[in-house]
XYZ file of C-alpha atoms in Angstrom:
281
model
C -96.890 -143.982 -67.142
C -97.076 -147.474 -68.716
C -94.866 -150.092 -67.065
C -93.195 -153.255 -68.355
C -91.530 -155.564 -65.819
C -88.946 -157.734 -67.577
C -87.961 -159.814 -64.556
C -90.598 -161.832 -62.709
C -90.629 -165.440 -61.485
C -93.365 -168.054 -61.182
C -93.069 -170.674 -58.447
C -91.120 -173.913 -58.315
C -92.858 -177.126 -59.423
C -93.445 -178.094 -55.786
C -95.202 -174.818 -54.946
C -98.910 -174.065 -55.320
C -98.783 -172.690 -58.843
C -102.308 -171.282 -58.781
C -101.721 -169.420 -55.510
C -98.403 -168.060 -56.726
C -100.017 -166.858 -59.910
C -102.865 -165.121 -58.061
C -100.392 -163.218 -55.915
C -98.279 -162.282 -58.911
C -101.213 -161.060 -60.972
C -102.531 -159.000 -58.068
C -99.130 -157.306 -57.715
C -98.973 -156.597 -61.440
C -102.509 -155.205 -61.518
C -101.950 -153.103 -58.395
C -98.997 -151.394 -60.056
C -100.585 -151.138 -63.515
C -97.991 -153.348 -65.179
C -98.884 -153.574 -68.849
C -96.560 -156.483 -69.696
C -94.488 -158.811 -67.497
C -91.820 -161.319 -68.466
C -92.367 -164.325 -66.196
C -89.832 -167.127 -65.743
C -91.325 -170.597 -65.319
C -89.549 -173.744 -64.193
C -91.851 -176.558 -65.267
C -94.033 -177.688 -68.108
C -97.331 -177.076 -66.292
C -96.540 -173.407 -65.685
C -95.941 -172.826 -69.384
C -99.634 -173.512 -69.926
C -100.759 -171.771 -66.727
C -99.181 -168.465 -67.729
C -100.603 -168.231 -71.240
C -102.511 -164.978 -70.890
C -102.599 -161.451 -72.238
C -99.790 -159.219 -70.978
C -97.482 -162.119 -70.052
C -94.294 -163.027 -71.896
C -93.497 -166.589 -70.842
C -89.820 -167.310 -70.326
C -88.386 -170.619 -69.168
C -85.331 -171.572 -67.168
C -82.814 -173.671 -69.040
C -80.864 -175.308 -66.232
C -81.374 -175.632 -62.481
C -78.405 -176.185 -60.153
C -77.932 -179.449 -58.352
C -78.565 -179.233 -54.607
C -76.784 -181.137 -51.847
C -80.096 -182.383 -50.450
C -83.635 -182.994 -51.642
C -84.973 -181.797 -53.916
C -81.827 -182.371 -55.948
C -83.260 -180.150 -58.681
C -85.978 -177.554 -58.339
C -86.874 -177.885 -62.001
C -86.622 -180.454 -64.792
C -85.673 -183.249 -62.338
C -86.197 -185.940 -64.977
C -83.327 -184.457 -66.993
C -80.972 -183.606 -64.086
C -82.068 -179.996 -64.052
C -81.831 -179.304 -67.775
C -84.783 -178.354 -69.957
C -85.437 -181.061 -72.537
C -84.413 -179.423 -75.840
C -86.977 -181.425 -77.813
C -89.801 -180.285 -75.520
C -88.437 -176.748 -75.547
C -88.369 -176.554 -79.323
C -91.944 -177.809 -79.451
C -92.986 -175.011 -77.082
C -91.074 -172.425 -79.110
C -92.581 -173.611 -82.379
C -96.070 -173.483 -80.855
C -95.490 -169.941 -79.586
C -96.000 -170.881 -75.945
C -92.458 -169.982 -74.805
C -91.380 -166.480 -75.759
C -88.008 -166.091 -73.998
C -85.319 -167.931 -72.054
C -85.245 -166.452 -68.548
C -83.448 -166.744 -66.179
C -80.263 -168.409 -67.419
C -78.120 -168.876 -64.289
C -74.729 -170.373 -65.216
C -73.038 -169.183 -62.019
C -75.416 -171.312 -59.900
C -74.132 -174.434 -61.652
C -70.545 -173.233 -61.812
C -70.408 -173.195 -65.604
C -69.699 -170.512 -68.172
C -72.527 -169.288 -70.417
C -70.206 -170.415 -73.226
C -70.212 -174.002 -71.905
C -70.676 -176.416 -74.848
C -73.765 -177.993 -73.275
C -75.544 -174.643 -73.504
C -74.823 -174.243 -77.204
C -77.949 -176.126 -78.289
C -80.062 -173.656 -76.305
C -78.306 -170.610 -77.731
C -78.907 -172.070 -81.191
C -82.617 -172.486 -80.401
C -82.843 -168.897 -79.166
C -81.277 -167.703 -82.402
C -83.385 -169.958 -84.625
C -86.656 -168.837 -83.021
C -85.485 -165.273 -82.398
C -86.345 -165.243 -78.698
C -84.526 -163.032 -76.176
C -82.442 -164.488 -73.359
C -82.174 -163.097 -69.831
C -78.836 -163.993 -68.229
C -78.075 -163.817 -64.509
C -74.913 -161.730 -64.224
C -72.767 -160.239 -61.458
C -71.074 -162.156 -58.616
C -74.029 -162.485 -56.300
C -76.137 -163.388 -54.554
C -73.997 -164.316 -51.547
C -74.825 -167.443 -49.506
C -77.994 -167.035 -47.489
C -79.253 -164.067 -49.512
C -82.956 -163.363 -49.219
C -85.147 -163.500 -52.342
C -82.809 -166.164 -53.705
C -82.518 -169.934 -53.712
C -79.107 -169.367 -52.099
C -81.057 -168.789 -48.901
C -81.531 -172.568 -48.849
C -78.641 -174.297 -47.033
C -78.475 -177.151 -49.563
C -78.464 -174.945 -52.620
C -75.970 -175.079 -55.400
C -72.632 -176.263 -53.961
C -71.055 -175.621 -57.371
C -71.912 -171.915 -57.326
C -69.108 -169.866 -58.900
C -69.484 -166.073 -58.724
C -66.964 -165.554 -61.515
C -69.316 -167.272 -63.954
C -71.537 -164.195 -63.697
C -69.002 -162.166 -65.672
C -70.725 -160.672 -68.757
C -67.465 -160.982 -70.709
C -68.080 -164.757 -70.793
C -70.923 -164.067 -73.220
C -68.511 -162.857 -75.897
C -67.915 -166.307 -77.462
C -71.688 -166.840 -77.538
C -72.304 -163.524 -79.282
C -69.435 -164.178 -81.677
C -71.217 -167.361 -82.802
C -74.714 -165.839 -82.632
C -74.296 -162.082 -83.200
C -78.016 -161.430 -83.650
C -79.035 -162.819 -80.266
C -81.007 -160.458 -78.044
C -79.579 -160.789 -74.526
C -80.468 -158.819 -71.447
C -78.007 -158.756 -68.562
C -79.809 -159.131 -65.246
C -78.871 -157.524 -61.911
C -76.477 -155.013 -63.479
C -74.702 -152.937 -60.846
C -75.399 -155.379 -58.024
C -72.614 -156.246 -55.649
C -70.416 -154.970 -52.870
C -67.613 -156.249 -50.678
C -66.506 -159.617 -52.043
C -69.211 -159.441 -54.699
C -68.215 -156.320 -56.611
C -70.016 -155.610 -59.872
C -68.403 -156.381 -63.232
C -68.514 -152.783 -64.440
C -65.724 -152.704 -67.088
C -66.925 -155.965 -68.628
C -70.568 -154.864 -68.641
C -69.889 -151.497 -70.253
C -67.562 -153.021 -72.848
C -70.168 -155.608 -73.855
C -72.865 -152.930 -74.167
C -70.525 -150.837 -76.273
C -69.737 -153.703 -78.665
C -73.211 -155.268 -78.968
C -76.206 -152.941 -79.464
C -78.567 -155.913 -79.076
C -77.493 -156.363 -75.416
C -79.735 -154.617 -72.871
C -79.811 -154.637 -69.052
C -82.187 -154.805 -66.126
C -81.260 -153.554 -62.667
C -83.253 -156.059 -60.629
C -81.888 -156.396 -57.089
C -79.907 -153.175 -57.661
C -83.085 -151.120 -57.835
C -84.924 -152.936 -55.065
C -82.535 -154.326 -52.480
C -79.363 -152.234 -52.822
C -78.983 -148.976 -50.882
C -80.558 -146.000 -52.612
C -77.265 -144.256 -53.286
C -75.844 -147.343 -55.000
C -78.920 -147.699 -57.176
C -78.747 -144.030 -58.137
C -75.038 -144.327 -58.936
C -75.747 -147.323 -61.180
C -78.409 -145.430 -63.119
C -76.186 -142.399 -63.524
C -73.260 -144.474 -64.718
C -75.258 -146.269 -67.391
C -76.889 -143.070 -68.612
C -73.648 -141.095 -68.569
C -72.015 -143.855 -70.636
C -74.762 -143.447 -73.238
C -76.844 -146.543 -72.472
C -80.045 -144.911 -71.240
C -81.840 -146.443 -74.209
C -81.028 -149.993 -73.039
C -82.064 -149.964 -69.366
C -85.236 -151.952 -68.625
C -87.304 -152.114 -65.450
C -87.137 -155.440 -63.624
C -88.424 -156.166 -60.129
C -87.278 -159.782 -59.571
C -90.465 -160.256 -57.504
C -89.584 -157.477 -55.070
C -92.458 -155.058 -54.348
C -92.865 -152.812 -57.375
C -94.303 -149.762 -55.623
C -91.222 -148.854 -53.564
C -88.982 -149.223 -56.636
C -91.174 -146.781 -58.553
C -91.043 -144.378 -55.611
C -87.253 -144.516 -55.727
C -87.247 -143.654 -59.404
C -89.637 -140.754 -58.865
C -87.251 -139.413 -56.250
C -84.440 -139.000 -58.783
C -85.248 -135.460 -59.858
C -82.362 -135.421 -62.332
C -84.170 -138.018 -64.466
C -86.418 -136.353 -67.036
C -89.732 -137.786 -68.210
C -88.263 -139.157 -71.437
C -85.570 -141.052 -69.532
C -88.128 -142.491 -67.132
C -90.452 -143.493 -69.956
C -87.605 -145.253 -71.755
C -86.573 -147.201 -68.674
C -90.097 -148.132 -67.577
C -91.589 -148.925 -70.952
C -89.988 -147.765 -74.191
C -86.749 -149.736 -74.096
C -88.500 -153.009 -73.296
C -91.070 -152.359 -76.022
C -88.221 -152.152 -78.519
C -86.205 -155.068 -77.107
C -89.141 -157.485 -76.931
C -90.585 -156.147 -80.210
C -93.964 -155.546 -78.655
C -95.117 -153.194 -81.422
C -94.505 -155.660 -84.270
């Protein structure tokens, strides 16, 4: 069955970009990923990732750290992507999405006025935006920059509330937004279920990926998340996202859900993302 992974990450500017890319491409090829949406954090990686089957997304803002490096990306602009550079990349067709927008890491709302210029660019160039939602990750979480002790002292879990996107969508109702990590959370980091479902109900151009939920959360919690979204009528807006976790075990989990029929699996693994990212146009 064809597979689209809507949630991958390239390395930081201080990593070996070529080595990171080789590892990523090997993982994608091993699991027969047809298309991957890859988040980059620096200008050089925009060029490096121009290849067939890759949708290049770029971070918009990196959180300030307590120690060095103060910013993992865009250090010359205090962690913010230069909007002039970004528009040039959009106009040239080298950036195809904004991903991953992480307002909670900087302790700001996605409706913060400083982000408005980026929302306007996304609307003007009709590119989708992946937004980090939910309250996590907790401090020290693996597969996260919060594992670094100096990371993001301004982190505010409440800024991951999908309801905070309502003012943005009111101003830009045609934006395509996908909510990332839907269903993730437990203990002090409970998921924003009522807010997520309400936003999906009100905005048909809002989709979700279950990254972290489908890879790192216990199997029963992942299954419950899938069932809840499908039972609420949103099976046509769930997209597969790995968030750089091994793809194979996630696919094995999905195959183990015998209550999912082939059409539901095909939609989640391929069809919904094809529609959202307009891959057939």
